[in-house]
Amino acid sequence: MTPRLLPRALHPGAWWLWALGLAAAASRTTNPVLLALLLAAAGCVVARRRTDAPWALSFRMYVVLGGVIVAARVLFRVVFGGGSGETILLTLPEIPLPDSTGLRLLGPVAAEEVLGGAYDGLRLAAMVICVGAANTLADPKRMLKAMPGALYEVGTSVVVALTVAPQLVESVGRVRRARRLRGAREKGRRALRGIVVPVLEDALNRALALAAAMASRGYGRTGGTPARTRLLVGVLVLGGLLGIAAGLYGLLDASSPAYLGTPMLLAGTAVAVTGFALGGRRVRRSGYRPDRWRAAELLTAASGLGAAALALWADRVDPAVLNPPLAPPVWPDVSALAVAAVLTGLLPAVLTPPPPPPVPAPSAVPEEATA
């Protein structure tokens, strides 16, 4: 095995750029075939590159959440369908509402409305699952270590918020295993009380332990930066981030003016980088073996961004393929360029090094190895 393919954990920033690129590609299409291929690519990368860490067990939860989103969107279209569409599937008893509301409850259910809800829901579910893939693959602790100094406090809050879901999944699994060992046989609502209370207690203990660890490490210490400099840093960082958001919106929206795309994105990035450089002086922290960006990290980030770029190109070349018509209902077509965008996002599954093997528990280490 060549050194570049030796097992190791990739930089978490590379996984986030890859996942955000896939989410951006998913946002450009409502084609269910392409979205299904995109989800399959994300699932394949997660299955091949995730570790045994607690946060790596949450991908299934995001898939379930995506299914709930699709079902909710379809149900919303059935309840508030509006009566548009010629292919009537069934007719539900309609609840009359005043004309001033402009709404209609139930009534005829058209296939176009159901398909529209399913397509929109699948696109939103794909974006959520892509973000969940990043949360599954990226180590939040290493991500926090790589945060710029100006965003360290905000990054801490974001990282803690993102790790809530994986920790809850781990807590639920641990409580269920403990219940099975005790011989608990309750199911359904009766078992809910025995699971929710220990999980909330575990979450509270984790929060207290985290607060104690942050306090013992001097979290919140700031350097002697003047008030004017702090104000300037805040203005530069917020202004830069707003510029980046406007630039991304201009790139993703084809109807926006040209100056709102790449020029605004570059200007916002320059302002934000300047703010980060000045704000980094305010935070005092030690750097120990910082994560390096090597070929695998660059390839992973390029894979996600390349998928987004190809999807954007495909949307401009043949928009009917990425957004198939709903009336009349037809099987959606796919193009070679759109499939190439999906396959680009699959590259990290085969071209990046595998994750490091799990560390055995202390009780599982043989005595000869510890002697």
mmCIF file with all atom_site columns, C-alpha atoms in Angstrom, residues 148-151 232-245 264-280:
data_model
loop_
_atom_site.group_PDB
_atom_site.id
_atom_site.type_symbol
_atom_site.label_atom_id
_atom_site.label_alt_id
_atom_site.label_comp_id
_atom_site.label_asym_id
_atom_site.label_entity_id
_atom_site.label_seq_id
_atom_site.pdbx_PDB_ins_code
_atom_site.Cartn_x
_atom_site.Cartn_y
_atom_site.Cartn_z
_atom_site.occupancy
_atom_site.B_iso_or_equiv
_atom_site.pdbx_formal_charge
_atom_site.auth_seq_id
_atom_site.auth_comp_id
_atom_site.auth_asym_id
_atom_site.auth_atom_id
_atom_site.pdbx_PDB_model_num
ATOM 1  C CA . PRO A 1 148 ? -9.955  30.583 12.595 1.00 0.00 ? 148 PRO A CA 1
ATOM 2  C CA . GLY A 1 149 ? -9.356  32.569 15.752 1.00 0.00 ? 149 GLY A CA 1
ATOM 3  C CA . ALA A 1 150 ? -11.991 35.175 14.877 1.00 0.00 ? 150 ALA A CA 1
ATOM 4  C CA . LEU A 1 151 ? -14.663 32.452 14.606 1.00 0.00 ? 151 LEU A CA 1
ATOM 5  C CA . LEU A 1 232 ? -13.340 46.638 13.148 1.00 0.00 ? 232 LEU A CA 1
ATOM 6  C CA . VAL A 1 233 ? -12.942 42.858 13.258 1.00 0.00 ? 233 VAL A CA 1
ATOM 7  C CA . GLY A 1 234 ? -16.655 42.365 13.811 1.00 0.00 ? 234 GLY A CA 1
ATOM 8  C CA . VAL A 1 235 ? -17.548 44.652 10.923 1.00 0.00 ? 235 VAL A CA 1
ATOM 9  C CA . LEU A 1 236 ? -15.062 42.965 8.570  1.00 0.00 ? 236 LEU A CA 1
ATOM 10 C CA . VAL A 1 237 ? -16.115 39.421 9.464  1.00 0.00 ? 237 VAL A CA 1
ATOM 11 C CA . LEU A 1 238 ? -19.850 40.081 9.277  1.00 0.00 ? 238 LEU A CA 1
ATOM 12 C CA . GLY A 1 239 ? -19.506 42.146 6.131  1.00 0.00 ? 239 GLY A CA 1
ATOM 13 C CA . GLY A 1 240 ? -17.329 39.492 4.512  1.00 0.00 ? 240 GLY A CA 1
ATOM 14 C CA . LEU A 1 241 ? -19.731 36.689 5.376  1.00 0.00 ? 241 LEU A CA 1
ATOM 15 C CA . LEU A 1 242 ? -22.668 38.684 4.015  1.00 0.00 ? 242 LEU A CA 1
ATOM 16 C CA . GLY A 1 243 ? -20.686 39.273 0.825  1.00 0.00 ? 243 GLY A CA 1
ATOM 17 C CA . ILE A 1 244 ? -19.936 35.551 0.507  1.00 0.00 ? 244 ILE A CA 1
ATOM 18 C CA . ALA A 1 245 ? -23.617 34.706 1.045  1.00 0.00 ? 245 ALA A CA 1
ATOM 19 C CA . MET A 1 264 ? -19.282 39.735 -4.829 1.00 0.00 ? 264 MET A CA 1
ATOM 20 C CA . LEU A 1 265 ? -17.994 36.319 -3.745 1.00 0.00 ? 265 LEU A CA 1
ATOM 21 C CA . LEU A 1 266 ? -14.348 37.332 -4.225 1.00 0.00 ? 266 LEU A CA 1
ATOM 22 C CA . ALA A 1 267 ? -14.823 40.689 -2.489 1.00 0.00 ? 267 ALA A CA 1
ATOM 23 C CA . GLY A 1 268 ? -16.615 39.055 0.450  1.00 0.00 ? 268 GLY A CA 1
ATOM 24 C CA . THR A 1 269 ? -13.897 36.419 0.765  1.00 0.00 ? 269 THR A CA 1
ATOM 25 C CA . ALA A 1 270 ? -11.152 39.062 0.808  1.00 0.00 ? 270 ALA A CA 1
ATOM 26 C CA . VAL A 1 271 ? -12.930 41.122 3.475  1.00 0.00 ? 271 VAL A CA 1
ATOM 27 C CA . ALA A 1 272 ? -13.669 38.055 5.607  1.00 0.00 ? 272 ALA A CA 1
ATOM 28 C CA . VAL A 1 273 ? -10.055 36.807 5.401  1.00 0.00 ? 273 VAL A CA 1
ATOM 29 C CA . THR A 1 274 ? -8.841  40.235 6.518  1.00 0.00 ? 274 THR A CA 1
ATOM 30 C CA . GLY A 1 275 ? -11.223 40.122 9.473  1.00 0.00 ? 275 GLY A CA 1
ATOM 31 C CA . PHE A 1 276 ? -10.083 36.611 10.364 1.00 0.00 ? 276 PHE A CA 1
ATOM 32 C CA . ALA A 1 277 ? -6.433  37.685 10.314 1.00 0.00 ? 277 ALA A CA 1
ATOM 33 C CA . LEU A 1 278 ? -7.095  40.630 12.651 1.00 0.00 ? 278 LEU A CA 1
ATOM 34 C CA . GLY A 1 279 ? -9.476  38.713 14.903 1.00 0.00 ? 279 GLY A CA 1
ATOM 35 C CA . GLY A 1 280 ? -7.050  35.851 15.388 1.00 0.00 ? 280 GLY A CA 1
#
